[in-house]
């Protein structure tokens, strides 16, 4: 599978998993909160083959994680969490939540396509100038995108758990 195909597959899995789990009014259950962790356990070993512990590779991984956490917090701010009269804690996500996730996935997909077809040489020069060997560039970009997706999903789950626990 090519790097572009991997990126697009990750985007599709993240989008479908998130929208299926969150759109509408649904109970904040253990399964709902653990599903992103299961996705992470599957996605990371399949798509991340090298972890970088220094240089531009590590910087991109950290930036991906930070961007994912930030996005997850923004996205979950669009979710209403409340206790129903029967005592069950539920969360409701609507169009604004879906629009944020769709916007993120479209942006990630456009970047992946651009990195492959429109600005591949510029991206390669950027990474080379910052010390990345040419054979590592695809892995660095993939790691950044995967870490961003996983961090967004896990942050969403953690924030939902915190908000659910705070319901009177």
XYZ file of N, CA and C in Angstrom:
504
model
N 0.849 -1.170 0.000
C 0.000 0.000 0.000
C 0.897 1.237 0.000
N 0.593 2.197 -0.847
C 1.406 3.404 -0.930
C 1.171 4.298 0.296
N 2.060 5.239 0.499
C 1.918 6.184 1.600
C 0.615 6.964 1.469
N 0.285 7.380 0.244
C -0.965 8.118 0.026
C -2.169 7.246 0.349
N -2.172 6.020 -0.105
C -3.290 5.127 0.188
C -3.418 4.900 1.691
N -2.285 4.754 2.378
C -2.305 4.588 3.837
C -2.929 5.799 4.509
N -2.508 6.980 4.091
C -3.034 8.211 4.694
C -4.536 8.337 4.468
N -4.980 8.043 3.262
C -6.405 8.155 2.962
C -7.211 7.099 3.719
N -6.656 5.915 3.886
C -7.336 4.869 4.649
C -7.457 5.270 6.118
N -6.385 5.792 6.689
C -6.429 6.255 8.078
C -7.495 7.336 8.222
N -7.523 8.281 7.287
C -8.517 9.356 7.344
C -9.934 8.796 7.330
N -10.182 7.838 6.460
C -11.517 7.243 6.354
C -11.896 6.517 7.638
N -10.977 5.729 8.191
C -11.245 4.992 9.430
C -11.537 5.958 10.570
N -10.729 6.993 10.704
C -10.930 7.976 11.774
C -12.283 8.664 11.623
N -12.603 9.106 10.425
C -13.865 9.821 10.207
C -15.067 8.911 10.483
N -15.079 7.730 9.902
C -16.227 6.840 10.089
C -16.378 6.401 11.542
N -15.276 6.074 12.194
C -15.322 5.663 13.597
C -15.873 6.775 14.474
N -15.387 7.977 14.250
C -15.785 9.105 15.084
C -17.244 9.488 14.860
N -17.636 9.631 13.610
C -19.017 10.038 13.340
C -20.002 8.951 13.784
N -19.667 7.695 13.569
C -20.547 6.608 14.006
C -20.705 6.626 15.523
N -19.624 6.852 16.233
C -19.655 6.816 17.692
C -20.340 8.028 18.303
N -20.278 9.180 17.640
C -20.656 10.419 18.317
C -21.887 11.136 17.809
N -22.251 10.996 16.560
C -23.378 11.778 16.059
C -24.691 11.339 16.698
N -25.498 12.327 17.058
C -26.765 12.058 17.724
C -26.583 12.056 19.224
N -27.572 11.536 19.921
C -27.526 11.440 21.380
C -27.252 9.997 21.742
N -26.138 9.792 22.423
C -25.722 8.418 22.750
C -25.164 8.379 24.164
N -25.339 7.231 24.799
C -24.818 7.042 26.153
C -23.295 7.137 26.145
N -22.769 7.697 27.211
C -21.316 7.732 27.386
C -20.948 6.424 28.090
N -20.652 5.424 27.288
C -20.393 4.075 27.806
C -18.905 3.745 27.739
N -18.543 2.687 28.427
C -17.154 2.234 28.410
C -16.731 1.889 26.979
N -17.587 1.187 26.248
C -17.268 0.811 24.871
C -17.058 2.021 23.980
N -17.885 3.015 24.159
C -17.761 4.234 23.354
C -16.445 4.945 23.643
N -16.037 4.929 24.898
C -14.792 5.603 25.270
C -13.559 4.784 24.891
N -13.686 3.458 24.865
C -12.537 2.603 24.547
C -12.331 2.383 23.052
N -13.355 2.609 22.246
C -13.250 2.353 20.798
C -12.037 3.064 20.168
N -11.771 4.334 20.468
C -10.583 4.974 19.876
C -9.270 4.312 20.298
N -9.222 3.790 21.503
C -8.019 3.085 21.938
C -7.825 1.820 21.105
N -8.912 1.131 20.804
C -8.839 -0.061 19.961
C -8.378 0.322 18.558
N -8.919 1.426 18.031
C -8.489 1.911 16.714
C -6.991 2.220 16.736
N -6.520 2.858 17.802
C -5.090 3.196 17.916
C -4.233 1.939 17.938
N -4.671 0.935 18.693
C -3.910 -0.307 18.798
C -3.811 -0.994 17.439
N -4.820 -0.813 16.603
C -4.792 -1.412 15.262
C -3.988 -0.551 14.294
N -4.229 0.751 14.293
C -3.627 1.641 13.294
C -2.120 1.801 13.485
N -1.671 2.018 14.693
C -0.256 2.341 14.905
C 0.670 1.231 14.403
N 0.481 -0.033 14.780
C 1.411 -1.050 14.277
C 1.338 -1.258 12.758
N 0.185 -0.999 12.175
C 0.040 -1.206 10.732
C 0.735 -0.102 9.946
N 0.640 1.140 10.413
C 1.112 2.266 9.612
C 2.387 2.934 10.124
N 2.735 2.749 11.388
C 3.941 3.376 11.936
C 5.009 2.295 12.054
N 6.045 2.401 11.216
C 7.087 1.379 11.179
C 8.366 1.827 11.874
N 8.504 3.121 12.086
C 9.698 3.681 12.712
C 9.265 4.803 13.638
N 9.790 4.801 14.852
C 9.581 5.933 15.754
C 10.865 6.747 15.750
N 10.722 8.054 15.664
C 11.887 8.926 15.625
C 12.119 9.496 17.019
N 13.375 9.471 17.449
C 13.679 9.961 18.793
C 14.563 11.199 18.785
N 14.717 11.806 17.604
C 15.473 13.066 17.543
C 15.182 13.761 16.220
N 15.651 14.973 16.111
C 15.589 15.731 14.866
C 14.186 16.059 14.398
N 14.076 16.269 13.096
C 12.818 16.688 12.486
C 11.749 15.600 12.615
N 12.148 14.339 12.627
C 11.177 13.257 12.794
C 10.458 13.358 14.124
N 11.223 13.543 15.195
C 10.633 13.695 16.521
C 9.793 14.971 16.588
N 10.282 16.046 16.001
C 9.536 17.312 16.018
C 8.179 17.166 15.325
N 8.143 16.472 14.203
C 6.881 16.273 13.474
C 5.949 15.366 14.276
N 6.484 14.342 14.919
C 5.644 13.483 15.757
C 5.028 14.285 16.898
N 5.824 15.129 17.549
C 5.314 15.957 18.647
C 4.279 16.954 18.134
N 4.546 17.564 16.994
C 3.575 18.503 16.411
C 2.270 17.790 16.060
N 2.364 16.578 15.534
C 1.163 15.799 15.236
C 0.368 15.509 16.492
N 1.058 15.105 17.555
C 0.381 14.857 18.826
C -0.281 16.126 19.361
N 0.447 17.223 19.343
C -0.096 18.485 19.864
C -1.308 18.948 19.048
N -1.203 18.863 17.731
C -2.324 19.264 16.877
C -3.531 18.366 17.128
N -3.310 17.076 17.322
C -4.403 16.151 17.594
C -5.089 16.448 18.919
N -4.304 16.720 19.954
C -4.881 17.058 21.257
C -5.703 18.344 21.144
N -5.136 19.344 20.511
C -5.855 20.616 20.345
C -7.156 20.402 19.571
N -7.087 19.680 18.462
C -8.292 19.444 17.679
C -9.315 18.646 18.487
N -8.874 17.620 19.199
C -9.791 16.825 20.012
C -10.525 17.670 21.035
N -9.820 18.623 21.659
C -10.451 19.514 22.637
C -11.457 20.449 21.972
N -11.091 20.989 20.815
C -12.022 21.867 20.092
C -13.257 21.076 19.672
N -13.050 19.879 19.143
C -14.175 19.071 18.666
C -15.116 18.705 19.809
N -14.563 18.267 20.931
C -15.413 17.840 22.038
C -16.136 19.035 22.675
N -15.648 20.242 22.455
C -16.369 21.422 22.958
C -17.704 21.603 22.224
N -17.855 20.924 21.107
C -19.106 20.986 20.338
C -20.083 19.882 20.750
N -19.742 19.126 21.781
C -20.580 18.027 22.255
C -21.236 18.436 23.575
N -22.538 18.242 23.663
C -23.260 18.486 24.910
C -23.258 17.192 25.716
N -22.893 17.286 26.984
C -22.906 16.123 27.867
C -23.866 16.442 29.009
N -24.806 15.524 29.261
C -25.791 15.770 30.310
C -26.336 14.446 30.832
N -26.999 14.542 31.982
C -27.607 13.366 32.600
C -29.096 13.393 32.279
N -29.588 12.274 31.784
C -31.007 12.163 31.472
C -31.787 11.896 32.758
N -33.100 12.091 32.716
C -33.912 11.878 33.930
C -33.758 10.480 34.543
N -33.451 9.488 33.711
C -33.274 8.128 34.242
C -31.897 7.922 34.863
N -31.048 8.967 34.857
C -29.727 8.897 35.474
C -28.584 8.577 34.527
N -28.913 8.206 33.302
C -27.866 7.853 32.336
C -27.200 9.123 31.790
N -25.860 9.107 31.736
C -25.121 10.226 31.166
C -25.023 10.001 29.661
N -25.413 11.028 28.901
C -25.388 10.941 27.448
C -24.635 12.142 26.881
N -24.229 11.980 25.644
C -23.573 13.072 24.918
C -24.308 13.249 23.603
N -24.436 14.494 23.194
C -25.113 14.802 21.937
C -24.169 15.619 21.051
N -23.920 15.099 19.876
C -23.094 15.802 18.886
C -23.932 15.992 17.629
N -23.796 17.160 17.043
C -24.592 17.472 15.863
C -23.752 17.922 14.688
N -24.348 18.815 13.889
C -23.727 19.247 12.638
C -22.379 19.943 12.827
N -22.261 20.784 13.842
C -20.987 21.506 14.013
C -19.853 20.534 14.332
N -20.148 19.521 15.121
C -19.157 18.500 15.443
C -18.760 17.733 14.182
N -19.765 17.315 13.423
C -19.501 16.589 12.174
C -18.710 17.463 11.205
N -19.078 18.738 11.110
C -18.380 19.646 10.193
C -16.908 19.796 10.569
N -16.603 19.874 11.863
C -15.204 19.965 12.301
C -14.419 18.727 11.875
N -14.974 17.552 12.125
C -14.279 16.318 11.771
C -14.135 16.166 10.267
N -15.190 16.483 9.535
C -15.117 16.386 8.077
C -14.084 17.376 7.545
N -14.084 18.598 8.093
C -13.093 19.600 7.680
C -11.667 19.133 7.934
N -11.438 18.539 9.104
C -10.098 18.025 9.422
C -9.692 16.933 8.439
N -10.590 16.004 8.182
C -10.257 14.883 7.312
C -10.034 15.355 5.882
N -10.830 16.302 5.417
C -10.618 16.853 4.077
C -9.257 17.538 4.009
N -8.923 18.341 5.022
C -7.622 19.033 5.037
C -6.473 18.030 5.053
N -6.578 16.989 5.866
C -5.533 15.963 5.922
C -5.405 15.255 4.575
N -6.538 14.966 3.949
C -6.524 14.282 2.650
C -5.913 15.156 1.566
N -6.274 16.430 1.554
C -5.701 17.360 0.566
C -4.197 17.471 0.779
N -3.759 17.552 2.045
C -2.324 17.600 2.318
C -1.635 16.338 1.788
N -2.219 15.178 2.057
C -1.619 13.915 1.613
C -1.527 13.849 0.093
N -2.576 14.265 -0.588
C -2.561 14.283 -2.052
C -1.529 15.283 -2.550
N -1.499 16.460 -1.939
C -0.525 17.482 -2.325
C 0.908 17.028 -2.109
N 1.137 16.343 -0.988
C 2.491 15.854 -0.695
C 2.939 14.812 -1.712
N 1.989 14.157 -2.327
C 2.309 13.130 -3.319
C 2.416 13.706 -4.727
N 1.537 14.647 -5.066
C 1.448 15.104 -6.458
C 1.809 16.571 -6.697
N 1.534 17.460 -5.754
C 1.666 18.888 -6.024
C 2.945 19.509 -5.472
N 3.336 19.127 -4.274
C 4.520 19.764 -3.674
C 5.465 18.737 -3.056
N 5.583 17.607 -3.719
C 6.455 16.540 -3.227
C 7.908 16.988 -3.146
N 8.396 17.645 -4.187
C 9.809 18.039 -4.179
C 10.077 19.130 -3.142
N 9.150 20.073 -2.977
C 9.328 21.118 -1.970
C 9.336 20.532 -0.561
N 8.439 19.591 -0.328
C 8.382 18.934 0.972
C 9.663 18.144 1.218
N 10.132 17.455 0.197
C 11.380 16.713 0.303
C 12.560 17.618 0.628
N 12.623 18.771 -0.058
C 13.713 19.726 0.225
C 13.626 20.250 1.654
N 12.408 20.550 2.116
C 12.232 21.033 3.483
C 12.793 20.015 4.475
N 12.388 18.768 4.329
C 12.847 17.750 5.272
C 14.348 17.500 5.135
N 14.860 17.504 3.927
C 16.293 17.301 3.722
C 17.092 18.427 4.378
N 16.630 19.686 4.209
C 17.306 20.835 4.845
C 17.305 20.724 6.362
N 16.306 20.023 6.889
C 16.210 19.874 8.339
C 16.765 18.534 8.823
N 17.578 17.910 7.996
C 18.341 16.751 8.428
C 17.693 15.394 8.259
N 16.571 15.321 7.562
C 15.921 14.017 7.375
C 16.512 13.316 6.161
N 16.957 12.096 6.326
C 17.409 11.335 5.155
C 16.212 11.107 4.219
N 16.442 11.136 2.911
C 15.332 10.970 1.960
C 14.484 9.718 2.208
N 15.111 8.625 2.643
C 14.350 7.396 2.865
C 13.428 7.477 4.080
N 13.600 8.492 4.940
C 12.760 8.638 6.140
C 11.593 9.603 5.954
N 11.571 10.356 4.884
C 10.577 11.425 4.737
C 9.151 10.885 4.767
N 8.866 9.844 4.019
C 7.505 9.290 4.006
C 7.096 8.810 5.397
N 8.009 8.192 6.125
C 7.701 7.720 7.480
C 7.448 8.884 8.431
N 8.220 9.942 8.281
C 8.036 11.111 9.145
C 6.653 11.713 8.925
N 6.274 11.898 7.668
C 4.963 12.474 7.353
C 3.850 11.547 7.839
N 3.987 10.257 7.578
C 2.975 9.290 8.022
C 2.828 9.324 9.535
N 3.947 9.312 10.256
C 3.885 9.347 11.716
C 3.168 10.599 12.211
N 3.495 11.743 11.644
C 2.832 12.977 12.060
C 1.327 12.908 11.879
N 0.899 12.389 10.736
C -0.538 12.282 10.461
C -1.212 11.232 11.350
N -0.554 10.093 11.551
C -1.126 9.052 12.412
C -1.211 9.544 13.849
N -0.141 10.150 14.343
C -0.147 10.631 15.728
C -1.211 11.700 15.927
N -1.402 12.548 14.921
C -2.443 13.572 15.009
C -3.825 12.922 15.127
N -4.094 11.937 14.284
C -5.404 11.269 14.289
C -5.648 10.555 15.618
N -4.664 9.807 16.081
C -4.827 9.047 17.314
C -4.969 9.993 18.510
N -4.171 11.051 18.551
C -4.269 12.008 19.659
C -5.638 12.676 19.683
N -6.182 13.002 18.516
C -7.516 13.618 18.458
C -8.566 12.653 19.001
N -8.504 11.399 18.591
C -9.477 10.405 19.056
C -9.365 10.160 20.561
N -8.145 9.992 21.047
C -7.961 9.709 22.471
C -8.312 10.921 23.335
N -8.003 12.116 22.851
C -8.369 13.329 23.586
C -9.876 13.462 23.672
N -10.556 13.168 22.572
C -12.019 13.202 22.559
C -12.579 12.254 23.611
N -12.036 11.039 23.681
C -12.522 10.076 24.672
C -12.235 10.538 26.099
N -11.031 11.005 26.345
C -10.668 11.460 27.677
C -11.533 12.648 28.110
N -11.746 13.586 27.204
C -12.557 14.763 27.539
C -14.015 14.365 27.792
N -14.535 13.428 27.012
C -15.906 12.949 27.253
C -16.008 12.287 28.624
N -15.004 11.492 28.969
C -15.004 10.818 30.268
C -14.997 11.833 31.403
N -14.156 12.842 31.298
C -14.070 13.877 32.329
C -15.397 14.629 32.437
N -15.934 15.008 31.286
C -17.194 15.752 31.297
C -18.342 14.900 31.830
N -18.360 13.611 31.484
C -19.408 12.718 31.990
C -19.301 12.540 33.494
N -18.091 12.420 33.999
C -17.886 12.250 35.447
C -18.325 13.483 36.220
N -18.291 14.636 35.572
C -18.673 15.887 36.233
C -20.155 16.191 36.217
N -20.958 15.295 35.671
C -22.403 15.542 35.597
C -23.045 15.246 36.950
N -23.892 16.171 37.421
C -24.536 15.966 38.732
C -25.524 14.806 38.720
